[in-house]
Short mmCIF file of C-alpha atoms in Angstrom, two decimals:
data_model
loop_
_atom_site.label_atom_id
_atom_site.label_comp_id
_atom_site.label_asym_id
_atom_site.label_seq_id
_atom_site.Cartn_x
_atom_site.Cartn_y
_atom_site.Cartn_z
CA UNK A 1 32.85 34.43 44.14
CA UNK A 2 30.22 33.44 41.60
CA UNK A 3 27.62 30.98 42.76
CA UNK A 4 27.37 27.57 41.12
CA UNK A 5 23.81 26.62 40.18
CA UNK A 6 22.82 23.00 39.57
CA UNK A 7 19.76 22.36 37.41
CA UNK A 8 18.21 19.71 35.16
CA UNK A 9 19.55 19.59 31.63
CA UNK A 10 17.59 20.78 28.61
CA UNK A 11 18.16 19.97 24.95
CA UNK A 12 19.66 23.42 24.26
CA UNK A 13 22.49 22.57 26.68
CA UNK A 14 23.77 19.64 24.62
CA UNK A 15 26.21 21.50 22.32
CA UNK A 16 28.08 23.01 25.30
CA UNK A 17 28.01 19.68 27.14
CA UNK A 18 29.40 17.97 24.03
CA UNK A 19 32.23 20.52 23.97
CA UNK A 20 33.10 19.79 27.62
CA UNK A 21 32.82 16.05 26.84
CA UNK A 22 35.25 16.38 23.90
CA UNK A 23 37.76 18.24 26.07
CA UNK A 24 37.45 15.86 29.04
CA UNK A 25 37.52 12.34 27.60
CA UNK A 26 39.68 10.47 25.11
CA UNK A 27 36.62 8.50 23.94
CA UNK A 28 33.84 11.10 24.17
CA UNK A 29 30.14 10.54 23.62
CA UNK A 30 28.59 12.17 20.56
CA UNK A 31 25.95 14.90 20.75
CA UNK A 32 23.34 12.28 19.79
CA UNK A 33 24.46 9.96 22.59
CA UNK A 34 24.24 12.84 25.06
CA UNK A 35 20.86 13.90 23.69
CA UNK A 36 19.53 10.37 24.17
CA UNK A 37 20.16 10.75 27.92
CA UNK A 38 17.95 13.85 28.26
CA UNK A 39 14.65 11.98 28.41
CA UNK A 40 15.83 8.64 29.80
CA UNK A 41 13.09 7.27 32.06
CA UNK A 42 15.22 6.52 35.12
CA UNK A 43 17.98 8.93 34.25
CA UNK A 44 19.36 11.92 36.06
CA UNK A 45 21.12 14.51 33.91
CA UNK A 46 22.19 17.70 35.66
CA UNK A 47 24.32 20.67 34.63
CA UNK A 48 26.28 23.15 36.70
CA UNK A 49 26.22 26.80 35.73
CA UNK A 50 28.27 29.76 36.78
CA UNK A 51 27.37 33.25 35.56
CA UNK A 52 24.78 31.67 33.24
CA UNK A 53 27.42 29.49 31.54
CA UNK A 54 27.43 25.69 31.68
CA UNK A 55 30.66 24.52 33.30
CA UNK A 56 29.92 20.86 34.02
CA UNK A 57 27.45 17.99 34.01
CA UNK A 58 26.62 14.64 35.56
CA UNK A 59 24.72 11.74 33.98
CA UNK A 60 23.45 8.81 35.97
CA UNK A 61 20.50 6.62 36.77
CA UNK A 62 18.76 4.79 39.58
CA UNK A 63 16.83 1.54 39.36
CA UNK A 64 15.20 1.93 42.76
CA UNK A 65 17.96 0.12 44.62
CA UNK A 66 21.25 0.99 42.94
CA UNK A 67 22.36 4.24 41.35
CA UNK A 68 25.13 4.54 38.81
CA UNK A 69 27.07 7.58 37.67
CA UNK A 70 27.90 7.21 33.99
CA UNK A 71 29.58 10.55 33.33
CA UNK A 72 30.74 13.56 35.26
CA UNK A 73 32.88 16.30 33.81
CA UNK A 74 33.77 19.90 34.56
CA UNK A 75 35.34 22.36 32.15
CA UNK A 76 39.11 22.31 32.72
CA UNK A 77 39.31 26.01 33.69
CA UNK A 78 36.65 25.45 36.38
CA UNK A 79 38.04 22.32 38.04
CA UNK A 80 38.87 22.22 41.75
CA UNK A 81 36.43 25.07 42.44
CA UNK A 82 33.45 23.06 43.72
CA UNK A 83 31.44 22.32 40.57
CA UNK A 84 32.13 18.56 40.63
CA UNK A 85 31.34 18.33 44.34
CA UNK A 86 28.14 20.34 43.82
CA UNK A 87 27.05 18.04 40.98
CA UNK A 88 27.72 14.94 43.09
CA UNK A 89 25.87 16.38 46.10
CA UNK A 90 22.82 17.21 43.97
CA UNK A 91 22.90 13.76 42.34
CA UNK A 92 23.02 12.14 45.80
CA UNK A 93 20.11 14.25 47.05
CA UNK A 94 18.08 13.32 43.94
CA UNK A 95 18.48 9.56 44.48
CA UNK A 96 18.67 9.45 48.27
CA UNK A 97 15.16 8.00 48.64
CA UNK A 98 15.42 5.67 45.65
CA UNK A 99 18.75 3.91 46.04
CA UNK A 100 20.82 2.12 48.67
CA UNK A 101 24.17 2.82 47.03
CA UNK A 102 25.86 4.65 44.18
CA UNK A 103 28.56 3.12 42.01
CA UNK A 104 30.87 4.58 39.41
CA UNK A 105 33.98 3.73 37.45
CA UNK A 106 37.02 5.96 37.12
CA UNK A 107 40.28 5.69 35.23
CA UNK A 108 43.09 4.33 37.38
CA UNK A 109 45.20 7.41 36.50
CA UNK A 110 42.50 10.00 37.29
CA UNK A 111 43.87 10.96 40.70
CA UNK A 112 41.88 14.20 41.02
CA UNK A 113 38.55 12.42 40.45
CA UNK A 114 39.45 9.56 42.80
CA UNK A 115 40.43 12.08 45.48
CA UNK A 116 37.05 13.84 45.10
CA UNK A 117 35.10 10.57 45.27
CA UNK A 118 36.99 9.36 48.34
CA UNK A 119 36.40 12.71 50.08
CA UNK A 120 32.67 12.20 49.45
CA UNK A 121 32.57 8.72 50.97
CA UNK A 122 33.12 6.49 47.95
CA UNK A 123 35.28 3.43 48.50
CA UNK A 124 37.23 1.36 46.01
CA UNK A 125 35.63 -2.06 45.66
CA UNK A 126 37.14 -3.51 42.51
CA UNK A 127 38.98 -3.17 39.24
CA UNK A 128 37.66 -3.62 35.70
CA UNK A 129 40.65 -4.69 33.63
CA UNK A 130 41.20 -2.68 30.43
CA UNK A 131 37.84 -0.90 30.78
CA UNK A 132 39.01 2.23 28.98
CA UNK A 133 40.49 2.76 25.54
CA UNK A 134 42.71 5.55 24.18
CA UNK A 135 44.86 4.66 26.10
CA UNK A 136 43.97 1.22 27.37
CA UNK A 137 43.56 1.47 31.13
CA UNK A 138 41.90 -0.24 34.06
CA UNK A 139 38.80 1.20 35.64
CA UNK A 140 38.47 1.47 39.40
CA UNK A 141 34.99 0.59 40.64
CA UNK A 142 33.89 2.75 43.57
CA UNK A 143 30.76 2.55 45.71
CA UNK A 144 29.13 4.87 48.21
CA UNK A 145 26.61 3.25 50.56
CA UNK A 146 23.60 5.45 51.30
CA UNK A 147 22.00 3.39 54.09
#
């Protein structure tokens, strides 16, 4: 089995990340939007690699008390093989000393993602009505307490 490596993003990674973004979301961020996250002051932007190839990414931030995961995606052919879990674990370890909790939002119909988050200790704490477009769908708000 090939090892998954998690590392900080660099600008050269953006085209591959944008490709994964396009294939993962119905309302994807542009390359420029992704690029703007690379040097965000309180941001965390990590990629997962397997055999030297980027297979996923996570984008989030921490304000010193709360952390928020904005995006997480794994290439479809690599899902359910540990890349998403590895990204989440690394994100948690990065913010462990600078946040009390992590929150995220997930499409109501994204059962695989919800299953992963629940298995990692996230709990549903609310619904954001019609949060997503294309198609219109509610977002489930989930939180993981760190202390």
